[in-house]
Each structure stands twice: as structure tokens, then as C-alpha cells.
Amino acid sequence: MASNFITSANGIMTLTIASLFDAPITLQNWGTDRAWEQEAVEMLESQMSIDGVLNRGYIPRPVNQTLTFSAASPSLTYFEAIIAAQQSTLTAISLGGELTVPATKRKYTFTNGALMTGSVAPNGGTVLEARAFTIQWEKVFPAGI
């Protein structure tokens, strides 16, 4: 029997915010259409020499990840706390993260992150709209579970 499951509904993401909370936080009540997404990362630069030789080099780049939550998500209070702490201390709050995807038996560890952008209040439409936050990570390490 094949096990080609690709659901994201049972994905679990935790954030570590050591300077604000004693234990990792499990994020919940994600946005409807997109819960989390990572931008594609350009990992190499290349140059073509004038004599037609292609040269490449690895360039480390940060990873931008956007997390989207329902307007009723209890996780929003944590993001609001990060925003408030950054505003009051005038410094970046360091984050760690872990995303577990049981459907694909994969786990991703995110290191040295910081909240770069975020919705400071919900948008009001017919109902309150989802809120999005972007975290920039230094590195992401994939592993099996």
C-alpha cells in the first residue's frame, strides 16, 4: 500500500523565544490558504568569463519564512509580544524554530531567526482577516523523523 500522503494539516511548528518565554511555543490556528511558506533561496552566484568558462560560487543567504494565522489564533499574542519587546528594547529578539511534517516524515530546524515583518493588527473585512509574519532565519537543517 502506497503512503503518498501530503497533508499539511497535521504539521507542527514550535518557536523558541528564550528571552520572553521559558518553553517552546506550539503555533496553532493557521491561516486557511497558506500556513507557512519559505521563499526560494538563491544559493550560488555565477559568472561567465570572456573566454566562455562558467564559474560558480556558493553564497550563504538567509531564509525568509512567512507564517499566516487565522484572526482568532492564540499564537498571535506571542507575535504581538515579540513586536512589543523589539519596540521597547530597540533590539531584535532571537528566535528558534522547528517544523515537523508527519506526512513526509521530515523535520526542519530553523536557527538564529528574527521577526522581520508582521501584521500589527487584524484587517477588518466581512470577517477579520488572517495575519502574516515574516521571520528571517540564518540556517535551516532538514532531517528525517
mmCIF file of N, CA and C in Angstrom:
data_model
loop_
_atom_site.group_PDB
_atom_site.id
_atom_site.type_symbol
_atom_site.label_atom_id
_atom_site.label_comp_id
_atom_site.label_asym_id
_atom_site.label_seq_id
_atom_site.Cartn_x
_atom_site.Cartn_y
_atom_site.Cartn_z
ATOM 1 N N MET A 1 0.837 -1.186 0.000
ATOM 2 C CA MET A 1 0.000 0.000 0.000
ATOM 3 C C MET A 1 0.881 1.248 0.000
ATOM 4 N N ALA A 2 0.621 2.138 -0.909
ATOM 5 C CA ALA A 2 1.408 3.367 -1.022
ATOM 6 C C ALA A 2 1.076 4.319 0.113
ATOM 7 N N SER A 3 2.053 5.087 0.507
ATOM 8 C CA SER A 3 1.828 6.097 1.551
ATOM 9 C C SER A 3 2.277 7.462 1.037
ATOM 10 N N ASN A 4 1.649 7.893 -0.026
ATOM 11 C CA ASN A 4 1.976 9.184 -0.627
ATOM 12 C C ASN A 4 1.095 10.285 -0.048
ATOM 13 N N PHE A 5 1.197 10.469 1.256
ATOM 14 C CA PHE A 5 0.389 11.468 1.933
ATOM 15 C C PHE A 5 1.105 12.806 1.891
ATOM 16 N N ILE A 6 0.360 13.865 1.611
ATOM 17 C CA ILE A 6 0.975 15.190 1.537
ATOM 18 C C ILE A 6 0.194 16.244 2.329
ATOM 19 N N THR A 7 -0.589 15.824 3.290
ATOM 20 C CA THR A 7 -1.348 16.792 4.067
ATOM 21 C C THR A 7 -0.434 17.690 4.890
ATOM 22 N N SER A 8 -0.802 18.941 5.026
ATOM 23 C CA SER A 8 -0.078 19.839 5.924
ATOM 24 C C SER A 8 -0.885 20.073 7.208
ATOM 25 N N ALA A 9 -2.083 19.501 7.260
ATOM 26 C CA ALA A 9 -2.983 19.749 8.389
ATOM 27 C C ALA A 9 -2.410 19.272 9.720
ATOM 28 N N ASN A 10 -1.570 18.232 9.694
ATOM 29 C CA ASN A 10 -1.015 17.741 10.956
ATOM 30 C C ASN A 10 0.431 18.205 11.172
ATOM 31 N N GLY A 11 0.873 19.193 10.400
ATOM 32 C CA GLY A 11 2.195 19.781 10.625
ATOM 33 C C GLY A 11 2.229 20.509 11.956
ATOM 34 N N ILE A 12 3.375 20.463 12.603
ATOM 35 C CA ILE A 12 3.529 21.108 13.913
ATOM 36 C C ILE A 12 4.743 22.023 13.847
ATOM 37 N N MET A 13 4.534 23.287 14.205
ATOM 38 C CA MET A 13 5.653 24.219 14.275
ATOM 39 C C MET A 13 5.742 24.792 15.668
ATOM 40 N N THR A 14 6.962 24.764 16.201
ATOM 41 C CA THR A 14 7.204 25.368 17.507
ATOM 42 C C THR A 14 8.222 26.489 17.348
ATOM 43 N N LEU A 15 8.067 27.506 18.164
ATOM 44 C CA LEU A 15 9.011 28.623 18.222
ATOM 45 C C LEU A 15 9.641 28.654 19.599
ATOM 46 N N THR A 16 10.921 28.953 19.625
ATOM 47 C CA THR A 16 11.624 29.179 20.876
ATOM 48 C C THR A 16 11.967 30.664 20.936
ATOM 49 N N ILE A 17 11.493 31.310 21.996
ATOM 50 C CA ILE A 17 11.736 32.739 22.208
ATOM 51 C C ILE A 17 12.314 32.858 23.621
ATOM 52 N N ALA A 18 13.573 32.471 23.758
ATOM 53 C CA ALA A 18 14.186 32.309 25.077
ATOM 54 C C ALA A 18 14.138 33.568 25.929
ATOM 55 N N SER A 19 14.251 34.731 25.308
ATOM 56 C CA SER A 19 14.279 35.963 26.105
ATOM 57 C C SER A 19 12.903 36.365 26.631
ATOM 58 N N LEU A 20 11.831 35.732 26.114
ATOM 59 C CA LEU A 20 10.480 36.098 26.551
ATOM 60 C C LEU A 20 9.721 34.969 27.238
ATOM 61 N N PHE A 21 9.951 33.709 26.817
ATOM 62 C CA PHE A 21 9.173 32.579 27.337
ATOM 63 C C PHE A 21 10.099 31.429 27.706
ATOM 64 N N ASP A 22 9.748 30.716 28.765
ATOM 65 C CA ASP A 22 10.606 29.652 29.283
ATOM 66 C C ASP A 22 10.587 28.366 28.452
ATOM 67 N N ALA A 23 9.526 28.133 27.705
ATOM 68 C CA ALA A 23 9.389 26.881 26.960
ATOM 69 C C ALA A 23 9.023 27.177 25.510
ATOM 70 N N PRO A 24 9.309 26.232 24.618
ATOM 71 C CA PRO A 24 8.895 26.425 23.218
ATOM 72 C C PRO A 24 7.379 26.572 23.111
ATOM 73 N N ILE A 25 6.940 27.308 22.109
ATOM 74 C CA ILE A 25 5.522 27.580 21.881
ATOM 75 C C ILE A 25 5.081 26.812 20.647
ATOM 76 N N THR A 26 3.986 26.075 20.762
ATOM 77 C CA THR A 26 3.425 25.388 19.605
ATOM 78 C C THR A 26 2.433 26.325 18.933
ATOM 79 N N LEU A 27 2.693 26.633 17.673
ATOM 80 C CA LEU A 27 1.833 27.555 16.928
ATOM 81 C C LEU A 27 0.575 26.827 16.474
ATOM 82 N N GLN A 28 -0.538 27.553 16.455
ATOM 83 C CA GLN A 28 -1.803 26.898 16.102
ATOM 84 C C GLN A 28 -2.797 27.864 15.479
ATOM 85 N N ASN A 29 -3.833 27.299 14.910
ATOM 86 C CA ASN A 29 -4.918 28.010 14.230
ATOM 87 C C ASN A 29 -4.347 28.833 13.072
ATOM 88 N N TRP A 30 -3.806 28.090 12.117
ATOM 89 C CA TRP A 30 -3.147 28.670 10.949
ATOM 90 C C TRP A 30 -4.143 29.316 10.002
ATOM 91 N N GLY A 31 -3.621 30.076 9.053
ATOM 92 C CA GLY A 31 -4.435 30.674 8.003
ATOM 93 C C GLY A 31 -5.032 29.587 7.118
ATOM 94 N N THR A 32 -6.095 29.934 6.414
ATOM 95 C CA THR A 32 -6.841 28.966 5.619
ATOM 96 C C THR A 32 -6.091 28.479 4.389
ATOM 97 N N ASP A 33 -5.576 29.389 3.601
ATOM 98 C CA ASP A 33 -4.992 29.003 2.315
ATOM 99 C C ASP A 33 -3.510 28.694 2.380
ATOM 100 N N ARG A 34 -2.812 29.291 3.292
ATOM 101 C CA ARG A 34 -1.368 29.069 3.386
ATOM 102 C C ARG A 34 -0.968 29.265 4.836
ATOM 103 N N ALA A 35 -0.410 28.229 5.434
ATOM 104 C CA ALA A 35 0.015 28.320 6.825
ATOM 105 C C ALA A 35 1.445 28.844 6.907
ATOM 106 N N TRP A 36 2.357 28.167 6.257
ATOM 107 C CA TRP A 36 3.752 28.589 6.262
ATOM 108 C C TRP A 36 4.300 28.464 4.855
ATOM 109 N N GLU A 37 5.248 29.326 4.540
ATOM 110 C CA GLU A 37 5.925 29.233 3.249
ATOM 111 C C GLU A 37 7.310 29.848 3.366
ATOM 112 N N GLN A 38 8.226 29.277 2.611
ATOM 113 C CA GLN A 38 9.598 29.753 2.577
ATOM 114 C C GLN A 38 9.897 30.221 1.160
ATOM 115 N N GLU A 39 10.553 31.359 1.041
ATOM 116 C CA GLU A 39 10.966 31.834 -0.274
ATOM 117 C C GLU A 39 12.082 30.943 -0.805
ATOM 118 N N ALA A 40 12.146 30.798 -2.119
ATOM 119 C CA ALA A 40 13.271 30.099 -2.725
ATOM 120 C C ALA A 40 14.554 30.877 -2.428
ATOM 121 N N VAL A 41 15.628 30.161 -2.169
ATOM 122 C CA VAL A 41 16.894 30.782 -1.797
ATOM 123 C C VAL A 41 17.884 30.650 -2.951
ATOM 124 N N GLU A 42 18.440 31.762 -3.381
ATOM 125 C CA GLU A 42 19.492 31.734 -4.394
ATOM 126 C C GLU A 42 20.797 31.375 -3.681
ATOM 127 N N MET A 43 21.332 30.180 -3.970
ATOM 128 C CA MET A 43 22.474 29.656 -3.230
ATOM 129 C C MET A 43 23.815 29.859 -3.918
ATOM 130 N N LEU A 44 23.789 30.092 -5.220
ATOM 131 C CA LEU A 44 25.027 30.244 -5.976
ATOM 132 C C LEU A 44 25.004 31.519 -6.785
ATOM 133 N N GLU A 45 26.182 32.036 -7.016
ATOM 134 C CA GLU A 45 26.362 33.106 -7.985
ATOM 135 C C GLU A 45 27.242 32.553 -9.080
ATOM 136 N N SER A 46 26.982 33.003 -10.295
ATOM 137 C CA SER A 46 27.817 32.531 -11.399
ATOM 138 C C SER A 46 28.274 33.707 -12.244
ATOM 139 N N GLN A 47 29.387 33.484 -12.892
ATOM 140 C CA GLN A 47 29.943 34.473 -13.808
ATOM 141 C C GLN A 47 30.473 33.722 -15.024
ATOM 142 N N MET A 48 30.192 34.257 -16.169
ATOM 143 C CA MET A 48 30.735 33.685 -17.396
ATOM 144 C C MET A 48 31.966 34.499 -17.773
ATOM 145 N N SER A 49 33.091 33.831 -17.896
ATOM 146 C CA SER A 49 34.312 34.538 -18.283
ATOM 147 C C SER A 49 34.254 34.903 -19.768
ATOM 148 N N ILE A 50 35.097 35.839 -20.153
ATOM 149 C CA ILE A 50 35.048 36.271 -21.553
ATOM 150 C C ILE A 50 35.481 35.172 -22.518
ATOM 151 N N ASP A 51 36.161 34.140 -22.003
ATOM 152 C CA ASP A 51 36.533 33.030 -22.883
ATOM 153 C C ASP A 51 35.572 31.847 -22.762
ATOM 154 N N GLY A 52 34.376 32.098 -22.188
ATOM 155 C CA GLY A 52 33.306 31.106 -22.210
ATOM 156 C C GLY A 52 33.315 30.066 -21.113
ATOM 157 N N VAL A 53 34.010 30.299 -20.014
ATOM 158 C CA VAL A 53 34.023 29.354 -18.902
ATOM 159 C C VAL A 53 33.040 29.850 -17.838
ATOM 160 N N LEU A 54 32.134 28.958 -17.422
ATOM 161 C CA LEU A 54 31.153 29.306 -16.391
ATOM 162 C C LEU A 54 31.745 28.993 -15.016
ATOM 163 N N ASN A 55 31.823 30.002 -14.179
ATOM 164 C CA ASN A 55 32.350 29.871 -12.826
ATOM 165 C C ASN A 55 31.217 30.076 -11.830
ATOM 166 N N ARG A 56 31.205 29.263 -10.778
ATOM 167 C CA ARG A 56 30.149 29.349 -9.774
ATOM 168 C C ARG A 56 30.754 29.388 -8.382
ATOM 169 N N GLY A 57 30.025 30.034 -7.484
ATOM 170 C CA GLY A 57 30.447 30.060 -6.092
ATOM 171 C C GLY A 57 29.247 30.065 -5.161
ATOM 172 N N TYR A 58 29.381 29.340 -4.065
ATOM 173 C CA TYR A 58 28.329 29.285 -3.048
ATOM 174 C C TYR A 58 28.321 30.597 -2.269
ATOM 175 N N ILE A 59 27.150 31.143 -2.047
ATOM 176 C CA ILE A 59 26.964 32.365 -1.268
ATOM 177 C C ILE A 59 25.915 32.071 -0.191
ATOM 178 N N PRO A 60 26.275 32.180 1.085
ATOM 179 C CA PRO A 60 25.262 31.956 2.126
ATOM 180 C C PRO A 60 24.197 33.054 2.076
ATOM 181 N N ARG A 61 22.964 32.650 2.226
ATOM 182 C CA ARG A 61 21.832 33.586 2.192
ATOM 183 C C ARG A 61 20.871 33.254 3.342
ATOM 184 N N PRO A 62 20.185 34.252 3.864
ATOM 185 C CA PRO A 62 19.154 33.978 4.863
ATOM 186 C C PRO A 62 17.914 33.362 4.206
ATOM 187 N N VAL A 63 17.100 32.732 5.019
ATOM 188 C CA VAL A 63 15.847 32.122 4.556
ATOM 189 C C VAL A 63 14.693 32.929 5.135
ATOM 190 N N ASN A 64 13.832 33.458 4.269
ATOM 191 C CA ASN A 64 12.650 34.189 4.712
ATOM 192 C C ASN A 64 11.464 33.238 4.738
ATOM 193 N N GLN A 65 10.799 33.179 5.873
ATOM 194 C CA GLN A 65 9.641 32.305 6.064
ATOM 195 C C GLN A 65 8.461 33.160 6.507
ATOM 196 N N THR A 66 7.333 32.979 5.842
ATOM 197 C CA THR A 66 6.116 33.696 6.218
ATOM 198 C C THR A 66 5.148 32.723 6.880
ATOM 199 N N LEU A 67 4.660 33.106 8.046
ATOM 200 C CA LEU A 67 3.679 32.332 8.800
ATOM 201 C C LEU A 67 2.375 33.113 8.794
ATOM 202 N N THR A 68 1.267 32.425 8.486
ATOM 203 C CA THR A 68 -0.030 33.086 8.397
ATOM 204 C C THR A 68 -1.004 32.413 9.361
ATOM 205 N N PHE A 69 -1.714 33.229 10.128
ATOM 206 C CA PHE A 69 -2.619 32.721 11.156
ATOM 207 C C PHE A 69 -4.016 33.288 10.998
ATOM 208 N N SER A 70 -4.992 32.498 11.377
ATOM 209 C CA SER A 70 -6.368 32.954 11.468
ATOM 210 C C SER A 70 -6.426 34.134 12.433
ATOM 211 N N ALA A 71 -7.360 35.038 12.221
ATOM 212 C CA ALA A 71 -7.508 36.192 13.108
ATOM 213 C C ALA A 71 -7.848 35.775 14.538
ATOM 214 N N ALA A 72 -8.315 34.541 14.734
ATOM 215 C CA ALA A 72 -8.667 34.049 16.065
ATOM 216 C C ALA A 72 -7.564 33.189 16.690
ATOM 217 N N SER A 73 -6.403 33.123 16.074
ATOM 218 C CA SER A 73 -5.322 32.253 16.558
ATOM 219 C C SER A 73 -4.754 32.733 17.890
ATOM 220 N N PRO A 74 -4.611 31.824 18.855
ATOM 221 C CA PRO A 74 -3.955 32.210 20.106
ATOM 222 C C PRO A 74 -2.463 32.490 19.918
ATOM 223 N N SER A 75 -1.889 32.051 18.814
ATOM 224 C CA SER A 75 -0.469 32.293 18.541
ATOM 225 C C SER A 75 -0.178 33.776 18.289
ATOM 226 N N LEU A 76 -1.187 34.529 17.924
ATOM 227 C CA LEU A 76 -0.989 35.954 17.637
ATOM 228 C C LEU A 76 -0.462 36.714 18.848
ATOM 229 N N THR A 77 -0.852 36.306 20.051
ATOM 230 C CA THR A 77 -0.381 37.009 21.254
ATOM 231 C C THR A 77 1.133 36.897 21.391
ATOM 232 N N TYR A 78 1.721 35.775 20.953
ATOM 233 C CA TYR A 78 3.174 35.614 21.014
ATOM 234 C C TYR A 78 3.870 36.563 20.038
ATOM 235 N N PHE A 79 3.321 36.685 18.832
ATOM 236 C CA PHE A 79 3.912 37.594 17.858
ATOM 237 C C PHE A 79 3.771 39.047 18.293
ATOM 238 N N GLU A 80 2.628 39.371 18.895
ATOM 239 C CA GLU A 80 2.453 40.721 19.422
ATOM 240 C C GLU A 80 3.443 40.994 20.556
ATOM 241 N N ALA A 81 3.753 39.969 21.364
ATOM 242 C CA ALA A 81 4.733 40.119 22.440
ATOM 243 C C ALA A 81 6.133 40.348 21.866
ATOM 244 N N ILE A 82 6.466 39.649 20.784
ATOM 245 C CA ILE A 82 7.775 39.868 20.147
ATOM 246 C C ILE A 82 7.868 41.293 19.612
ATOM 247 N N ILE A 83 6.813 41.737 18.917
ATOM 248 C CA ILE A 83 6.802 43.099 18.372
ATOM 249 C C ILE A 83 6.959 44.120 19.492
ATOM 250 N N ALA A 84 6.210 43.946 20.574
ATOM 251 C CA ALA A 84 6.283 44.884 21.698
ATOM 252 C C ALA A 84 7.673 44.881 22.332
ATOM 253 N N ALA A 85 8.272 43.699 22.474
ATOM 254 C CA ALA A 85 9.608 43.609 23.073
ATOM 255 C C ALA A 85 10.650 44.278 22.183
ATOM 256 N N GLN A 86 10.549 44.086 20.877
ATOM 257 C CA GLN A 86 11.501 44.715 19.964
ATOM 258 C C GLN A 86 11.348 46.238 19.983
ATOM 259 N N GLN A 87 10.106 46.710 20.088
ATOM 260 C CA GLN A 87 9.875 48.154 20.140
ATOM 261 C C GLN A 87 10.395 48.749 21.447
ATOM 262 N N SER A 88 10.197 48.054 22.549
ATOM 263 C CA SER A 88 10.598 48.622 23.841
ATOM 264 C C SER A 88 12.100 48.516 24.101
ATOM 265 N N THR A 89 12.745 47.455 23.584
ATOM 266 C CA THR A 89 14.184 47.281 23.820
ATOM 267 C C THR A 89 15.039 47.816 22.677
ATOM 268 N N LEU A 90 14.389 48.148 21.560
ATOM 269 C CA LEU A 90 15.089 48.633 20.369
ATOM 270 C C LEU A 90 16.145 47.639 19.893
ATOM 271 N N THR A 91 15.821 46.368 20.019
ATOM 272 C CA THR A 91 16.741 45.315 19.577
ATOM 273 C C THR A 91 15.945 44.126 19.032
ATOM 274 N N ALA A 92 16.605 43.324 18.220
ATOM 275 C CA ALA A 92 15.964 42.130 17.657
ATOM 276 C C ALA A 92 15.857 41.052 18.723
ATOM 277 N N ILE A 93 14.722 40.367 18.743
ATOM 278 C CA ILE A 93 14.516 39.232 19.633
ATOM 279 C C ILE A 93 14.894 37.979 18.852
ATOM 280 N N SER A 94 15.783 37.168 19.401
ATOM 281 C CA SER A 94 16.270 35.958 18.724
ATOM 282 C C SER A 94 15.259 34.817 18.847
ATOM 283 N N LEU A 95 15.037 34.133 17.717
ATOM 284 C CA LEU A 95 14.065 33.044 17.654
ATOM 285 C C LEU A 95 14.717 31.753 17.171
ATOM 286 N N GLY A 96 14.153 30.642 17.578
ATOM 287 C CA GLY A 96 14.485 29.329 17.047
ATOM 288 C C GLY A 96 13.185 28.673 16.631
ATOM 289 N N GLY A 97 13.238 27.738 15.713
ATOM 290 C CA GLY A 97 12.008 27.101 15.267
ATOM 291 C C GLY A 97 12.221 25.671 14.846
ATOM 292 N N GLU A 98 11.133 24.915 14.882
ATOM 293 C CA GLU A 98 11.157 23.539 14.402
ATOM 294 C C GLU A 98 9.824 23.222 13.751
ATOM 295 N N LEU A 99 9.869 22.736 12.527
ATOM 296 C CA LEU A 99 8.676 22.351 11.780
ATOM 297 C C LEU A 99 8.727 20.845 11.561
ATOM 298 N N THR A 100 7.719 20.143 12.037
ATOM 299 C CA THR A 100 7.611 18.704 11.848
ATOM 300 C C THR A 100 6.463 18.435 10.889
ATOM 301 N N VAL A 101 6.750 17.672 9.831
ATOM 302 C CA VAL A 101 5.752 17.349 8.809
ATOM 303 C C VAL A 101 5.578 15.825 8.792
ATOM 304 N N PRO A 102 4.640 15.290 9.595
ATOM 305 C CA PRO A 102 4.470 13.840 9.668
ATOM 306 C C PRO A 102 4.150 13.181 8.321
ATOM 307 N N ALA A 103 3.434 13.872 7.450
ATOM 308 C CA ALA A 103 3.041 13.282 6.163
ATOM 309 C C ALA A 103 4.248 12.845 5.344
ATOM 310 N N THR A 104 5.325 13.611 5.413
ATOM 311 C CA THR A 104 6.523 13.284 4.632
ATOM 312 C C THR A 104 7.657 12.753 5.503
ATOM 313 N N LYS A 105 7.366 12.585 6.799
ATOM 314 C CA LYS A 105 8.363 12.098 7.756
ATOM 315 C C LYS A 105 9.626 12.958 7.751
ATOM 316 N N ARG A 106 9.427 14.286 7.752
ATOM 317 C CA ARG A 106 10.541 15.235 7.723
ATOM 318 C C ARG A 106 10.398 16.251 8.851
ATOM 319 N N LYS A 107 11.542 16.718 9.316
ATOM 320 C CA LYS A 107 11.597 17.757 10.335
ATOM 321 C C LYS A 107 12.609 18.799 9.867
ATOM 322 N N TYR A 108 12.311 20.068 10.127
ATOM 323 C CA TYR A 108 13.168 21.178 9.721
ATOM 324 C C TYR A 108 13.460 22.029 10.946
ATOM 325 N N THR A 109 14.741 22.242 11.214
ATOM 326 C CA THR A 109 15.152 23.068 12.341
ATOM 327 C C THR A 109 15.633 24.411 11.793
ATOM 328 N N PHE A 110 15.057 25.485 12.303
ATOM 329 C CA PHE A 110 15.356 26.850 11.877
ATOM 330 C C PHE A 110 16.176 27.520 12.986
ATOM 331 N N THR A 111 17.303 28.142 12.621
ATOM 332 C CA THR A 111 18.182 28.715 13.642
ATOM 333 C C THR A 111 18.417 30.206 13.432
ATOM 334 N N ASN A 112 18.699 30.870 14.541
ATOM 335 C CA ASN A 112 19.063 32.283 14.588
ATOM 336 C C ASN A 112 18.109 33.154 13.770
ATOM 337 N N GLY A 113 16.839 33.129 14.175
ATOM 338 C CA GLY A 113 15.818 33.886 13.468
ATOM 339 C C GLY A 113 15.467 35.191 14.149
ATOM 340 N N ALA A 114 14.800 36.051 13.375
ATOM 341 C CA ALA A 114 14.280 37.308 13.912
ATOM 342 C C ALA A 114 13.018 37.677 13.151
ATOM 343 N N LEU A 115 12.065 38.239 13.863
ATOM 344 C CA LEU A 115 10.818 38.686 13.245
ATOM 345 C C LEU A 115 11.104 39.956 12.450
ATOM 346 N N MET A 116 10.971 39.874 11.135
ATOM 347 C CA MET A 116 11.322 40.990 10.259
ATOM 348 C C MET A 116 10.118 41.844 9.887
ATOM 349 N N THR A 117 8.976 41.212 9.605
ATOM 350 C CA THR A 117 7.763 41.950 9.273
ATOM 351 C C THR A 117 6.589 41.268 9.957
ATOM 352 N N GLY A 118 5.540 42.049 10.176
ATOM 353 C CA GLY A 118 4.369 41.447 10.784
ATOM 354 C C GLY A 118 3.171 42.364 10.775
ATOM 355 N N SER A 119 2.024 41.749 10.774
ATOM 356 C CA SER A 119 0.764 42.458 10.841
ATOM 357 C C SER A 119 0.561 42.934 12.282
ATOM 358 N N VAL A 120 0.443 44.228 12.474
ATOM 359 C CA VAL A 120 0.340 44.762 13.834
ATOM 360 C C VAL A 120 -1.080 44.745 14.385
ATOM 361 N N ALA A 121 -2.060 44.526 13.516
ATOM 362 C CA ALA A 121 -3.457 44.427 13.935
ATOM 363 C C ALA A 121 -4.211 43.714 12.808
ATOM 364 N N PRO A 122 -5.367 43.104 13.123
ATOM 365 C CA PRO A 122 -6.105 42.408 12.069
ATOM 366 C C PRO A 122 -6.787 43.386 11.118
ATOM 367 N N ASN A 123 -6.860 42.994 9.863
ATOM 368 C CA ASN A 123 -7.636 43.762 8.890
ATOM 369 C C ASN A 123 -9.092 43.336 9.004
ATOM 370 N N GLY A 124 -9.989 44.301 8.947
ATOM 371 C CA GLY A 124 -11.409 44.004 9.055
ATOM 372 C C GLY A 124 -12.064 43.984 7.692
ATOM 373 N N GLY A 125 -12.671 42.881 7.355
ATOM 374 C CA GLY A 125 -13.443 42.759 6.130
ATOM 375 C C GLY A 125 -14.821 42.272 6.528
ATOM 376 N N THR A 126 -15.394 41.410 5.719
ATOM 377 C CA THR A 126 -16.654 40.781 6.110
ATOM 378 C C THR A 126 -16.477 40.091 7.455
ATOM 379 N N VAL A 127 -15.310 39.453 7.613
ATOM 380 C CA VAL A 127 -14.854 38.931 8.896
ATOM 381 C C VAL A 127 -13.406 39.397 9.054
ATOM 382 N N LEU A 128 -12.852 39.241 10.240
ATOM 383 C CA LEU A 128 -11.445 39.605 10.440
ATOM 384 C C LEU A 128 -10.569 38.719 9.556
ATOM 385 N N GLU A 129 -9.554 39.316 8.954
ATOM 386 C CA GLU A 129 -8.701 38.588 8.017
ATOM 387 C C GLU A 129 -7.489 37.990 8.718
ATOM 388 N N ALA A 130 -6.876 37.009 8.053
ATOM 389 C CA ALA A 130 -5.672 36.358 8.567
ATOM 390 C C ALA A 130 -4.536 37.373 8.707
ATOM 391 N N ARG A 131 -3.594 37.052 9.583
ATOM 392 C CA ARG A 131 -2.436 37.921 9.814
ATOM 393 C C ARG A 131 -1.161 37.159 9.477
ATOM 394 N N ALA A 132 -0.222 37.845 8.840
ATOM 395 C CA ALA A 132 1.018 37.210 8.394
ATOM 396 C C ALA A 132 2.234 37.857 9.057
ATOM 397 N N PHE A 133 3.256 37.020 9.291
ATOM 398 C CA PHE A 133 4.509 37.444 9.912
ATOM 399 C C PHE A 133 5.658 36.794 9.165
ATOM 400 N N THR A 134 6.736 37.556 8.956
ATOM 401 C CA THR A 134 7.899 37.012 8.267
ATOM 402 C C THR A 134 9.076 36.945 9.224
ATOM 403 N N ILE A 135 9.638 35.754 9.316
ATOM 404 C CA ILE A 135 10.833 35.525 10.123
ATOM 405 C C ILE A 135 11.984 35.262 9.162
ATOM 406 N N GLN A 136 13.119 35.888 9.435
ATOM 407 C CA GLN A 136 14.315 35.622 8.640
ATOM 408 C C GLN A 136 15.229 34.724 9.468
ATOM 409 N N TRP A 137 15.598 33.573 8.888
ATOM 410 C CA TRP A 137 16.421 32.577 9.561
ATOM 411 C C TRP A 137 17.824 32.567 8.971
ATOM 412 N N GLU A 138 18.784 32.289 9.818
ATOM 413 C CA GLU A 138 20.172 32.164 9.338
ATOM 414 C C GLU A 138 20.370 30.858 8.575
ATOM 415 N N LYS A 139 19.850 29.758 9.140
ATOM 416 C CA LYS A 139 20.022 28.438 8.526
ATOM 417 C C LYS A 139 18.786 27.582 8.775
ATOM 418 N N VAL A 140 18.577 26.609 7.868
ATOM 419 C CA VAL A 140 17.523 25.619 8.025
ATOM 420 C C VAL A 140 18.160 24.250 7.815
ATOM 421 N N PHE A 141 17.935 23.342 8.773
ATOM 422 C CA PHE A 141 18.509 21.997 8.705
ATOM 423 C C PHE A 141 17.394 20.964 8.575
ATOM 424 N N PRO A 142 17.317 20.244 7.428
ATOM 425 C CA PRO A 142 16.312 19.202 7.276
ATOM 426 C C PRO A 142 16.805 17.881 7.884
ATOM 427 N N ALA A 143 15.858 17.067 8.328
ATOM 428 C CA ALA A 143 16.185 15.751 8.869
ATOM 429 C C ALA A 143 14.962 14.854 8.768
ATOM 430 N N GLY A 144 15.162 13.566 8.880
ATOM 431 C CA GLY A 144 14.043 12.635 8.932
ATOM 432 C C GLY A 144 13.504 12.537 10.346
ATOM 433 N N ILE A 145 12.245 12.055 10.462
ATOM 434 C CA ILE A 145 11.677 11.819 11.797
ATOM 435 C C ILE A 145 11.294 10.358 11.934
#
